[in-house]
Amino acid sequence: MPPEGLPWLPKQEILTDDEVLRLITVAVTRLGVEEVRFTGGEPLLRPGIVGIVAGSAALTPRPKLSVTTNGIGLARLAAPLRDAGLDRVNVSLDTIDPDRFATIALRRRFDDVIDGLSAAAAAGLTPVKLNAVLLRGINDDEGPALLRFALAHGYELRFIEQMPLDAQHGWSRDQMITADEILASLEAAFDLSPDPAERAGAPAETWLVNGGPAKVGVIGSVTRPFCGDCDRTRLTADGQVRNCLFATGETDLRELLRGGADDEEIAVRWRAAMWGKLPGHGIDDPQFLQPVRPMSAIGG
C-alpha cells in the first residue's frame, strides 16, 4: 500500500453481506467450491465478517473456511470467528523486528499482530499460517529468523515471492527475492528435505525442516508458476470474478445479482469466466501487463 493509501470504493458498489453470502452459496452448491477464504484489503475491517463466516459455515456441503489478515484486529475477533465456524487463519508478517515492521506496514502495530497470532492459536484456528514477503534491502536477511519464530510458536511459515501487484506499479523482477534465494538462505541455517505429501493444487512447495514434522513453504508465483494446477477463483468486494490473480479482465456478477438473475444464471456466467482462464500468467512475456487493480483491491 502506498503511504497515502488508496481511494475507497463507493459504498453502493460494494456487495452487501447478503449478496456475498448468496454468491458463496452459488459457488459451494453449484460450482463445487470446497474452500472459501476471506482476504482483502483487510477482511477484519468489514463489520459483517463474523455473520458472513457463520452463514458460510451453515451451508451444505460445508466448505472449509479461512481468513487471510494483517492480524491487527485478530486478538479481538479470533474467538468470535472461531465460534462462527472459521477453521483457520493466514497472517501476513514480513519481519519480527518492530522497527522494520513500522517501515514496511507504515504503522507501529507489531505487538497487536503478535497478540493476534497468540489469540488465533488459543482459539484453535489452526494451523496458524504466516505469510512473509522478503524485500531486497529491507528484510531479505530475515528468512532464518522468521522460520525460527514460526517453529518456536508452532506456526506454519510460507514465503511468497513479491508479485507485480503493487499499487505503484514499481515492481521489478531484478529486485524481487526469488524462491531459489529464499531457499538458499534457509538451507544455510536448517536442514530442508522435500515434503513427500501430495501438493495437488496448493500454491506452496513445502519442505520438512530438520527432518520434520515442521514444514516451511515457498510460493514461487513468478519463478516457479503453478498455473497448470491452479484451482482458484477470486471474487472482489464489488462483485467481479477474476479467473487469475494477474487477469486483466473481470466478469461482473453484481450486475446479475441486482438485475434479478436466478442462481443458475449466475452459476453459468461464473463457470464461463473460469473456462476462459488462460494457461499461464505470462509474467515472463515481454508483453505482460500488470493488472490495474493492486493486490489490496483483488484479494490474495
PDB file of C-alpha atoms in Angstrom:
ATOM      1  CA  MET A   1       0.000   0.000   0.000  1.00  0.00           C
ATOM      2  CA  PRO A   2       1.323   3.487  -0.777  1.00  0.00           C
ATOM      3  CA  PRO A   3       1.760   5.780   2.270  1.00  0.00           C
ATOM      4  CA  GLU A   4      -1.209   7.908   1.201  1.00  0.00           C
ATOM      5  CA  GLY A   5      -3.478   4.864   0.893  1.00  0.00           C
ATOM      6  CA  LEU A   6      -5.860   4.129  -1.973  1.00  0.00           C
ATOM      7  CA  PRO A   7      -9.286   5.547  -2.856  1.00  0.00           C
ATOM      8  CA  TRP A   8     -12.178   3.741  -1.142  1.00  0.00           C
ATOM      9  CA  LEU A   9     -14.830   2.167  -3.336  1.00  0.00           C
ATOM     10  CA  PRO A  10     -18.197   3.939  -3.184  1.00  0.00           C
ATOM     11  CA  LYS A  11     -20.411   2.057  -0.735  1.00  0.00           C
ATOM     12  CA  GLN A  12     -23.069   1.328  -3.335  1.00  0.00           C
ATOM     13  CA  GLU A  13     -20.521  -0.552  -5.458  1.00  0.00           C
ATOM     14  CA  ILE A  14     -19.587  -2.955  -2.666  1.00  0.00           C
ATOM     15  CA  LEU A  15     -21.532  -6.187  -2.258  1.00  0.00           C
ATOM     16  CA  THR A  16     -23.790  -6.312   0.779  1.00  0.00           C
ATOM     17  CA  ASP A  17     -23.339  -9.123   3.292  1.00  0.00           C
ATOM     18  CA  ASP A  18     -26.404 -10.861   1.865  1.00  0.00           C
ATOM     19  CA  GLU A  19     -25.020 -10.582  -1.671  1.00  0.00           C
ATOM     20  CA  VAL A  20     -21.674 -12.003  -0.571  1.00  0.00           C
ATOM     21  CA  LEU A  21     -23.410 -14.947   1.078  1.00  0.00           C
ATOM     22  CA  ARG A  22     -25.581 -15.577  -1.959  1.00  0.00           C
ATOM     23  CA  LEU A  23     -22.538 -15.777  -4.234  1.00  0.00           C
ATOM     24  CA  ILE A  24     -20.731 -18.054  -1.785  1.00  0.00           C
ATOM     25  CA  THR A  25     -23.828 -20.269  -1.783  1.00  0.00           C
ATOM     26  CA  VAL A  26     -23.791 -20.444  -5.587  1.00  0.00           C
ATOM     27  CA  ALA A  27     -20.076 -21.287  -5.582  1.00  0.00           C
ATOM     28  CA  VAL A  28     -20.427 -24.033  -2.977  1.00  0.00           C
ATOM     29  CA  THR A  29     -23.716 -25.636  -4.014  1.00  0.00           C
ATOM     30  CA  ARG A  30     -23.489 -25.302  -7.809  1.00  0.00           C
ATOM     31  CA  LEU A  31     -19.828 -24.917  -8.770  1.00  0.00           C
ATOM     32  CA  GLY A  32     -18.084 -27.385  -6.465  1.00  0.00           C
ATOM     33  CA  VAL A  33     -16.106 -24.890  -4.395  1.00  0.00           C
ATOM     34  CA  GLU A  34     -14.836 -26.685  -1.288  1.00  0.00           C
ATOM     35  CA  GLU A  35     -12.925 -23.911   0.490  1.00  0.00           C
ATOM     36  CA  VAL A  36     -13.747 -20.237   0.966  1.00  0.00           C
ATOM     37  CA  ARG A  37     -11.048 -17.800   2.015  1.00  0.00           C
ATOM     38  CA  PHE A  38     -11.811 -14.240   3.049  1.00  0.00           C
ATOM     39  CA  THR A  39      -8.984 -11.908   2.050  1.00  0.00           C
ATOM     40  CA  GLY A  40      -8.675  -8.210   1.353  1.00  0.00           C
ATOM     41  CA  GLY A  41      -7.791  -5.420   1.634  1.00  0.00           C
ATOM     42  CA  GLU A  42      -8.293  -6.328   5.251  1.00  0.00           C
ATOM     43  CA  PRO A  43     -11.307  -8.588   5.869  1.00  0.00           C
ATOM     44  CA  LEU A  44     -11.415  -7.964   9.622  1.00  0.00           C
ATOM     45  CA  LEU A  45     -12.374  -4.339   8.917  1.00  0.00           C
ATOM     46  CA  ARG A  46     -15.699  -5.484   7.458  1.00  0.00           C
ATOM     47  CA  PRO A  47     -18.365  -5.086  10.167  1.00  0.00           C
ATOM     48  CA  GLY A  48     -20.315  -8.142   8.970  1.00  0.00           C
ATOM     49  CA  ILE A  49     -17.395 -10.575   8.685  1.00  0.00           C
ATOM     50  CA  VAL A  50     -18.500 -12.766  11.615  1.00  0.00           C
ATOM     51  CA  GLY A  51     -22.016 -13.102  10.190  1.00  0.00           C
ATOM     52  CA  ILE A  52     -20.678 -13.903   6.727  1.00  0.00           C
ATOM     53  CA  VAL A  53     -18.494 -16.646   8.194  1.00  0.00           C
ATOM     54  CA  ALA A  54     -21.450 -18.039  10.167  1.00  0.00           C
ATOM     55  CA  GLY A  55     -23.652 -18.073   7.077  1.00  0.00           C
ATOM     56  CA  SER A  56     -20.949 -19.820   5.065  1.00  0.00           C
ATOM     57  CA  ALA A  57     -20.437 -22.425   7.784  1.00  0.00           C
ATOM     58  CA  ALA A  58     -24.165 -23.242   7.684  1.00  0.00           C
ATOM     59  CA  LEU A  59     -24.041 -24.301   4.015  1.00  0.00           C
ATOM     60  CA  THR A  60     -24.392 -27.896   2.877  1.00  0.00           C
ATOM     61  CA  PRO A  61     -21.886 -29.173   1.922  1.00  0.00           C
ATOM     62  CA  ARG A  62     -19.955 -27.151   4.490  1.00  0.00           C
ATOM     63  CA  PRO A  63     -16.884 -25.508   2.953  1.00  0.00           C
ATOM     64  CA  LYS A  64     -13.580 -25.112   4.759  1.00  0.00           C
ATOM     65  CA  LEU A  65     -13.317 -21.502   5.905  1.00  0.00           C
ATOM     66  CA  SER A  66     -10.196 -19.396   6.379  1.00  0.00           C
ATOM     67  CA  VAL A  67      -9.174 -15.744   6.631  1.00  0.00           C
ATOM     68  CA  THR A  68      -6.046 -14.008   5.379  1.00  0.00           C
ATOM     69  CA  THR A  69      -5.423 -10.948   7.542  1.00  0.00           C
ATOM     70  CA  ASN A  70      -2.783  -8.452   8.606  1.00  0.00           C
ATOM     71  CA  GLY A  71      -3.535  -9.653  12.139  1.00  0.00           C
ATOM     72  CA  ILE A  72      -4.087  -6.227  13.687  1.00  0.00           C
ATOM     73  CA  GLY A  73      -7.716  -6.941  14.650  1.00  0.00           C
ATOM     74  CA  LEU A  74      -7.275 -10.637  15.293  1.00  0.00           C
ATOM     75  CA  ALA A  75      -6.921 -10.571  19.086  1.00  0.00           C
ATOM     76  CA  ARG A  76     -10.446  -9.143  19.319  1.00  0.00           C
ATOM     77  CA  LEU A  77     -12.052 -11.330  16.673  1.00  0.00           C
ATOM     78  CA  ALA A  78     -10.300 -14.716  16.896  1.00  0.00           C
ATOM     79  CA  ALA A  79     -12.792 -16.252  19.348  1.00  0.00           C
ATOM     80  CA  PRO A  80     -15.960 -14.826  17.679  1.00  0.00           C
ATOM     81  CA  LEU A  81     -14.745 -16.041  14.288  1.00  0.00           C
ATOM     82  CA  ARG A  82     -13.990 -19.488  15.702  1.00  0.00           C
ATOM     83  CA  ASP A  83     -17.468 -19.623  17.243  1.00  0.00           C
ATOM     84  CA  ALA A  84     -18.965 -18.595  13.885  1.00  0.00           C
ATOM     85  CA  GLY A  85     -17.264 -21.528  12.169  1.00  0.00           C
ATOM     86  CA  LEU A  86     -13.913 -20.263  10.920  1.00  0.00           C
ATOM     87  CA  ASP A  87     -11.382 -23.081  10.603  1.00  0.00           C
ATOM     88  CA  ARG A  88      -8.032 -21.286  10.416  1.00  0.00           C
ATOM     89  CA  VAL A  89      -6.139 -18.086   9.634  1.00  0.00           C
ATOM     90  CA  ASN A  90      -3.251 -16.866   7.494  1.00  0.00           C
ATOM     91  CA  VAL A  91      -1.475 -13.826   8.938  1.00  0.00           C
ATOM     92  CA  SER A  92       0.880 -11.581   6.981  1.00  0.00           C
ATOM     93  CA  LEU A  93       4.107 -10.995   8.906  1.00  0.00           C
ATOM     94  CA  ASP A  94       7.202  -9.932   6.983  1.00  0.00           C
ATOM     95  CA  THR A  95       9.521  -9.249   9.925  1.00  0.00           C
ATOM     96  CA  ILE A  96       9.927  -9.926  13.624  1.00  0.00           C
ATOM     97  CA  ASP A  97      11.693  -6.602  14.176  1.00  0.00           C
ATOM     98  CA  PRO A  98       9.233  -3.913  15.419  1.00  0.00           C
ATOM     99  CA  ASP A  99      11.115  -1.076  13.720  1.00  0.00           C
ATOM    100  CA  ARG A 100      11.234  -2.873  10.389  1.00  0.00           C
ATOM    101  CA  PHE A 101       7.564  -3.694  10.824  1.00  0.00           C
ATOM    102  CA  ALA A 102       6.806   0.027  11.107  1.00  0.00           C
ATOM    103  CA  THR A 103       8.831   0.694   7.955  1.00  0.00           C
ATOM    104  CA  ILE A 104       7.018  -1.969   5.931  1.00  0.00           C
ATOM    105  CA  ALA A 105       3.484  -1.637   7.337  1.00  0.00           C
ATOM    106  CA  LEU A 106       3.625   2.147   7.879  1.00  0.00           C
ATOM    107  CA  ARG A 107       2.211   1.747  11.385  1.00  0.00           C
ATOM    108  CA  ARG A 108       3.537   0.654  14.764  1.00  0.00           C
ATOM    109  CA  ARG A 109       1.197  -2.270  15.330  1.00  0.00           C
ATOM    110  CA  PHE A 110       3.703  -5.108  15.661  1.00  0.00           C
ATOM    111  CA  ASP A 111       2.564  -6.052  19.167  1.00  0.00           C
ATOM    112  CA  ASP A 112      -1.063  -6.178  18.015  1.00  0.00           C
ATOM    113  CA  VAL A 113      -0.152  -8.703  15.320  1.00  0.00           C
ATOM    114  CA  ILE A 114       1.797 -10.854  17.785  1.00  0.00           C
ATOM    115  CA  ASP A 115      -1.173 -10.746  20.186  1.00  0.00           C
ATOM    116  CA  GLY A 116      -3.479 -11.688  17.315  1.00  0.00           C
ATOM    117  CA  LEU A 117      -1.375 -14.712  16.458  1.00  0.00           C
ATOM    118  CA  SER A 118      -1.494 -15.884  20.069  1.00  0.00           C
ATOM    119  CA  ALA A 119      -5.269 -15.361  20.202  1.00  0.00           C
ATOM    120  CA  ALA A 120      -5.769 -17.341  16.988  1.00  0.00           C
ATOM    121  CA  ALA A 121      -3.752 -20.268  18.321  1.00  0.00           C
ATOM    122  CA  ALA A 122      -5.598 -20.154  21.658  1.00  0.00           C
ATOM    123  CA  ALA A 123      -8.938 -20.132  19.836  1.00  0.00           C
ATOM    124  CA  GLY A 124      -7.996 -23.250  17.866  1.00  0.00           C
ATOM    125  CA  LEU A 125      -7.768 -21.554  14.472  1.00  0.00           C
ATOM    126  CA  THR A 126      -5.003 -23.914  13.495  1.00  0.00           C
ATOM    127  CA  PRO A 127      -2.749 -24.431  11.779  1.00  0.00           C
ATOM    128  CA  VAL A 128      -1.937 -20.733  12.116  1.00  0.00           C
ATOM    129  CA  LYS A 129      -0.033 -19.858   8.946  1.00  0.00           C
ATOM    130  CA  LEU A 130       2.329 -16.944   8.444  1.00  0.00           C
ATOM    131  CA  ASN A 131       2.794 -15.293   5.048  1.00  0.00           C
ATOM    132  CA  ALA A 132       6.093 -13.437   4.558  1.00  0.00           C
ATOM    133  CA  VAL A 133       7.461 -11.473   1.612  1.00  0.00           C
ATOM    134  CA  LEU A 134      11.190 -10.720   1.622  1.00  0.00           C
ATOM    135  CA  LEU A 135      12.104  -7.330   0.161  1.00  0.00           C
ATOM    136  CA  ARG A 136      15.614  -6.625  -1.103  1.00  0.00           C
ATOM    137  CA  GLY A 137      17.494  -4.257   1.159  1.00  0.00           C
ATOM    138  CA  ILE A 138      14.716  -4.197   3.762  1.00  0.00           C
ATOM    139  CA  ASN A 139      14.159  -7.630   5.309  1.00  0.00           C
ATOM    140  CA  ASP A 140      15.933 -10.011   2.929  1.00  0.00           C
ATOM    141  CA  ASP A 141      18.187 -11.199   5.755  1.00  0.00           C
ATOM    142  CA  GLU A 142      15.291 -12.371   7.951  1.00  0.00           C
ATOM    143  CA  GLY A 143      14.360 -15.695   6.386  1.00  0.00           C
ATOM    144  CA  PRO A 144      16.005 -17.878   9.061  1.00  0.00           C
ATOM    145  CA  ALA A 145      14.810 -15.624  11.913  1.00  0.00           C
ATOM    146  CA  LEU A 146      11.218 -15.780  10.681  1.00  0.00           C
ATOM    147  CA  LEU A 147      11.417 -19.551  10.454  1.00  0.00           C
ATOM    148  CA  ARG A 148      12.851 -19.819  13.990  1.00  0.00           C
ATOM    149  CA  PHE A 149       9.987 -17.649  15.244  1.00  0.00           C
ATOM    150  CA  ALA A 150       7.411 -19.838  13.481  1.00  0.00           C
ATOM    151  CA  LEU A 151       8.948 -23.052  14.778  1.00  0.00           C
ATOM    152  CA  ALA A 152       9.095 -21.720  18.352  1.00  0.00           C
ATOM    153  CA  HIS A 153       5.369 -20.917  18.332  1.00  0.00           C
ATOM    154  CA  GLY A 154       4.053 -23.817  16.268  1.00  0.00           C
ATOM    155  CA  TYR A 155       3.083 -21.650  13.284  1.00  0.00           C
ATOM    156  CA  GLU A 156       3.462 -22.709   9.636  1.00  0.00           C
ATOM    157  CA  LEU A 157       5.548 -20.260   7.598  1.00  0.00           C
ATOM    158  CA  ARG A 158       5.107 -19.549   3.908  1.00  0.00           C
ATOM    159  CA  PHE A 159       7.438 -17.261   1.980  1.00  0.00           C
ATOM    160  CA  ILE A 160       5.877 -15.595  -1.064  1.00  0.00           C
ATOM    161  CA  GLU A 161       7.784 -14.110  -3.979  1.00  0.00           C
ATOM    162  CA  GLN A 162       6.926 -10.449  -4.410  1.00  0.00           C
ATOM    163  CA  MET A 163       4.460 -10.210  -7.295  1.00  0.00           C
ATOM    164  CA  PRO A 164       3.742  -7.410  -9.799  1.00  0.00           C
ATOM    165  CA  LEU A 165       0.573  -6.330  -7.981  1.00  0.00           C
ATOM    166  CA  ASP A 166       1.765  -3.204  -6.178  1.00  0.00           C
ATOM    167  CA  ALA A 167      -0.336  -0.047  -6.389  1.00  0.00           C
ATOM    168  CA  GLN A 168       2.683   1.996  -7.516  1.00  0.00           C
ATOM    169  CA  HIS A 169       3.461  -0.376 -10.437  1.00  0.00           C
ATOM    170  CA  GLY A 170       7.077  -0.236  -9.325  1.00  0.00           C
ATOM    171  CA  TRP A 171       7.711  -3.995  -9.235  1.00  0.00           C
ATOM    172  CA  SER A 172      10.988  -5.111 -10.784  1.00  0.00           C
ATOM    173  CA  ARG A 173      11.987  -8.702 -11.400  1.00  0.00           C
ATOM    174  CA  ASP A 174      15.624  -7.750 -10.739  1.00  0.00           C
ATOM    175  CA  GLN A 175      14.714  -6.502  -7.255  1.00  0.00           C
ATOM    176  CA  MET A 176      12.492  -9.482  -6.362  1.00  0.00           C
ATOM    177  CA  ILE A 177      13.865 -12.062  -3.907  1.00  0.00           C
ATOM    178  CA  THR A 178      13.416 -15.352  -5.763  1.00  0.00           C
ATOM    179  CA  ALA A 179      12.368 -18.737  -4.430  1.00  0.00           C
ATOM    180  CA  ASP A 180      15.911 -20.003  -5.016  1.00  0.00           C
ATOM    181  CA  GLU A 181      17.355 -17.162  -2.940  1.00  0.00           C
ATOM    182  CA  ILE A 182      14.851 -17.800  -0.148  1.00  0.00           C
ATOM    183  CA  LEU A 183      15.695 -21.484  -0.035  1.00  0.00           C
ATOM    184  CA  ALA A 184      19.434 -20.798  -0.089  1.00  0.00           C
ATOM    185  CA  SER A 185      19.140 -18.543   2.946  1.00  0.00           C
ATOM    186  CA  LEU A 186      17.089 -21.135   4.829  1.00  0.00           C
ATOM    187  CA  GLU A 187      19.387 -24.020   3.921  1.00  0.00           C
ATOM    188  CA  ALA A 188      22.300 -22.127   5.456  1.00  0.00           C
ATOM    189  CA  ALA A 189      20.585 -22.481   8.851  1.00  0.00           C
ATOM    190  CA  PHE A 190      18.313 -25.545   8.572  1.00  0.00           C
ATOM    191  CA  ASP A 191      18.242 -28.986   7.033  1.00  0.00           C
ATOM    192  CA  LEU A 192      15.460 -28.938   4.435  1.00  0.00           C
ATOM    193  CA  SER A 193      14.125 -32.016   2.650  1.00  0.00           C
ATOM    194  CA  PRO A 194      11.286 -32.219   0.100  1.00  0.00           C
ATOM    195  CA  ASP A 195       7.872 -32.806   1.640  1.00  0.00           C
ATOM    196  CA  PRO A 196       6.587 -36.223   0.479  1.00  0.00           C
ATOM    197  CA  ALA A 197       2.949 -35.126   0.905  1.00  0.00           C
ATOM    198  CA  GLU A 198       0.854 -34.564  -2.220  1.00  0.00           C
ATOM    199  CA  ARG A 199       0.916 -30.897  -3.274  1.00  0.00           C
ATOM    200  CA  ALA A 200      -2.149 -31.078  -5.559  1.00  0.00           C
ATOM    201  CA  GLY A 201      -3.368 -27.540  -6.269  1.00  0.00           C
ATOM    202  CA  ALA A 202      -1.687 -25.914  -3.261  1.00  0.00           C
ATOM    203  CA  PRO A 203       0.355 -22.848  -4.244  1.00  0.00           C
ATOM    204  CA  ALA A 204       3.213 -23.567  -1.830  1.00  0.00           C
ATOM    205  CA  GLU A 205       6.038 -26.032  -2.365  1.00  0.00           C
ATOM    206  CA  THR A 206       6.845 -27.335   1.099  1.00  0.00           C
ATOM    207  CA  TRP A 207       9.933 -28.759   2.769  1.00  0.00           C
ATOM    208  CA  LEU A 208      10.403 -30.654   6.024  1.00  0.00           C
ATOM    209  CA  VAL A 209      12.537 -28.702   8.483  1.00  0.00           C
ATOM    210  CA  ASN A 210      15.279 -30.707  10.219  1.00  0.00           C
ATOM    211  CA  GLY A 211      13.515 -33.955   9.321  1.00  0.00           C
ATOM    212  CA  GLY A 212      10.013 -32.805  10.254  1.00  0.00           C
ATOM    213  CA  PRO A 213       7.269 -32.764  11.265  1.00  0.00           C
ATOM    214  CA  ALA A 214       7.590 -28.973  10.991  1.00  0.00           C
ATOM    215  CA  LYS A 215       7.396 -27.607   7.459  1.00  0.00           C
ATOM    216  CA  VAL A 216       8.191 -24.420   5.605  1.00  0.00           C
ATOM    217  CA  GLY A 217       6.701 -23.412   2.275  1.00  0.00           C
ATOM    218  CA  VAL A 218       7.710 -21.200  -0.628  1.00  0.00           C
ATOM    219  CA  ILE A 219       5.158 -19.783  -3.057  1.00  0.00           C
ATOM    220  CA  GLY A 220       7.158 -19.041  -6.194  1.00  0.00           C
ATOM    221  CA  SER A 221       4.369 -17.427  -8.181  1.00  0.00           C
ATOM    222  CA  VAL A 222       6.831 -15.692 -10.504  1.00  0.00           C
ATOM    223  CA  THR A 223       9.801 -18.045 -10.956  1.00  0.00           C
ATOM    224  CA  ARG A 224       8.023 -21.352 -10.211  1.00  0.00           C
ATOM    225  CA  PRO A 225       4.485 -20.795 -11.518  1.00  0.00           C
ATOM    226  CA  PHE A 226       1.837 -23.422 -10.735  1.00  0.00           C
ATOM    227  CA  CYS A 227      -0.769 -22.187 -13.215  1.00  0.00           C
ATOM    228  CA  GLY A 228      -1.494 -25.672 -14.560  1.00  0.00           C
ATOM    229  CA  ASP A 229      -2.645 -26.864 -11.143  1.00  0.00           C
ATOM    230  CA  CYS A 230      -4.379 -23.675 -10.000  1.00  0.00           C
ATOM    231  CA  ASP A 231      -7.984 -24.326  -8.980  1.00  0.00           C
ATOM    232  CA  ARG A 232      -8.876 -20.928  -7.520  1.00  0.00           C
ATOM    233  CA  THR A 233     -11.479 -18.359  -8.427  1.00  0.00           C
ATOM    234  CA  ARG A 234     -11.483 -14.856  -6.971  1.00  0.00           C
ATOM    235  CA  LEU A 235     -14.460 -12.662  -6.183  1.00  0.00           C
ATOM    236  CA  THR A 236     -13.778  -8.992  -5.479  1.00  0.00           C
ATOM    237  CA  ALA A 237     -15.633  -6.882  -2.919  1.00  0.00           C
ATOM    238  CA  ASP A 238     -17.528  -5.221  -5.748  1.00  0.00           C
ATOM    239  CA  GLY A 239     -18.736  -8.498  -7.251  1.00  0.00           C
ATOM    240  CA  GLN A 240     -16.257  -9.154 -10.054  1.00  0.00           C
ATOM    241  CA  VAL A 241     -14.886 -12.619 -10.844  1.00  0.00           C
ATOM    242  CA  ARG A 242     -11.181 -12.811 -11.619  1.00  0.00           C
ATOM    243  CA  ASN A 243     -10.101 -16.179 -13.023  1.00  0.00           C
ATOM    244  CA  CYS A 244      -6.436 -15.403 -12.313  1.00  0.00           C
ATOM    245  CA  LEU A 245      -4.656 -13.179  -9.822  1.00  0.00           C
ATOM    246  CA  PHE A 246      -2.989 -11.475 -12.803  1.00  0.00           C
ATOM    247  CA  ALA A 247      -6.077 -11.261 -15.024  1.00  0.00           C
ATOM    248  CA  THR A 248      -6.593  -8.014 -16.908  1.00  0.00           C
ATOM    249  CA  GLY A 249     -10.316  -8.667 -17.387  1.00  0.00           C
ATOM    250  CA  GLU A 250     -13.186  -9.381 -14.997  1.00  0.00           C
ATOM    251  CA  THR A 251     -16.693 -10.859 -15.118  1.00  0.00           C
ATOM    252  CA  ASP A 252     -19.462  -8.868 -13.442  1.00  0.00           C
ATOM    253  CA  LEU A 253     -21.725 -10.861 -11.115  1.00  0.00           C
ATOM    254  CA  ARG A 254     -23.025  -7.848  -9.205  1.00  0.00           C
ATOM    255  CA  GLU A 255     -24.972  -6.786 -12.286  1.00  0.00           C
ATOM    256  CA  LEU A 256     -26.681 -10.168 -12.396  1.00  0.00           C
ATOM    257  CA  LEU A 257     -27.420 -10.144  -8.671  1.00  0.00           C
ATOM    258  CA  ARG A 258     -29.015  -6.736  -8.745  1.00  0.00           C
ATOM    259  CA  GLY A 259     -30.755  -7.373 -12.047  1.00  0.00           C
ATOM    260  CA  GLY A 260     -32.845 -10.242 -10.680  1.00  0.00           C
ATOM    261  CA  ALA A 261     -30.931 -13.199 -12.127  1.00  0.00           C
ATOM    262  CA  ASP A 262     -31.521 -16.579 -10.512  1.00  0.00           C
ATOM    263  CA  ASP A 263     -28.753 -18.726  -9.049  1.00  0.00           C
ATOM    264  CA  GLU A 264     -28.362 -20.841 -12.172  1.00  0.00           C
ATOM    265  CA  GLU A 265     -27.837 -17.791 -14.395  1.00  0.00           C
ATOM    266  CA  ILE A 266     -25.146 -16.599 -12.007  1.00  0.00           C
ATOM    267  CA  ALA A 267     -23.517 -20.050 -11.975  1.00  0.00           C
ATOM    268  CA  VAL A 268     -23.480 -20.184 -15.782  1.00  0.00           C
ATOM    269  CA  ARG A 269     -21.690 -16.834 -16.065  1.00  0.00           C
ATOM    270  CA  TRP A 270     -19.225 -17.714 -13.305  1.00  0.00           C
ATOM    271  CA  ARG A 271     -18.485 -21.093 -14.901  1.00  0.00           C
ATOM    272  CA  ALA A 272     -17.875 -19.444 -18.290  1.00  0.00           C
ATOM    273  CA  ALA A 273     -15.462 -16.990 -16.681  1.00  0.00           C
ATOM    274  CA  MET A 274     -13.394 -19.834 -15.275  1.00  0.00           C
ATOM    275  CA  TRP A 275     -13.375 -21.840 -18.503  1.00  0.00           C
ATOM    276  CA  GLY A 276     -11.839 -18.751 -20.148  1.00  0.00           C
ATOM    277  CA  LYS A 277      -8.808 -18.851 -17.852  1.00  0.00           C
ATOM    278  CA  LEU A 278      -5.507 -18.523 -19.738  1.00  0.00           C
ATOM    279  CA  PRO A 279      -2.930 -21.351 -19.431  1.00  0.00           C
ATOM    280  CA  GLY A 280      -0.457 -19.101 -17.607  1.00  0.00           C
ATOM    281  CA  HIS A 281       0.000 -15.642 -16.111  1.00  0.00           C
ATOM    282  CA  GLY A 282       2.625 -14.639 -18.689  1.00  0.00           C
ATOM    283  CA  ILE A 283       4.877 -12.612 -16.376  1.00  0.00           C
ATOM    284  CA  ASP A 284       7.889 -13.710 -18.436  1.00  0.00           C
ATOM    285  CA  ASP A 285       6.246 -12.461 -21.646  1.00  0.00           C
ATOM    286  CA  PRO A 286       7.618  -9.080 -22.805  1.00  0.00           C
ATOM    287  CA  GLN A 287       4.005  -8.080 -23.490  1.00  0.00           C
ATOM    288  CA  PHE A 288       2.900  -8.773 -19.892  1.00  0.00           C
ATOM    289  CA  LEU A 289       0.693  -6.045 -18.486  1.00  0.00           C
ATOM    290  CA  GLN A 290       0.310  -5.623 -14.743  1.00  0.00           C
ATOM    291  CA  PRO A 291      -3.357  -5.658 -13.685  1.00  0.00           C
ATOM    292  CA  VAL A 292      -4.861  -2.256 -12.950  1.00  0.00           C
ATOM    293  CA  ARG A 293      -6.118  -3.459  -9.573  1.00  0.00           C
ATOM    294  CA  PRO A 294      -3.391  -3.800  -6.938  1.00  0.00           C
ATOM    295  CA  MET A 295      -3.324  -6.774  -4.568  1.00  0.00           C
ATOM    296  CA  SER A 296      -5.216  -4.870  -1.867  1.00  0.00           C
ATOM    297  CA  ALA A 297      -8.176  -4.485  -4.249  1.00  0.00           C
ATOM    298  CA  ILE A 298      -8.094  -8.060  -5.538  1.00  0.00           C
ATOM    299  CA  GLY A 299      -7.628 -10.323  -2.530  1.00  0.00           C
ATOM    300  CA  GLY A 300      -4.792 -12.839  -2.449  1.00  0.00           C
TER     301      GLY A 300
END
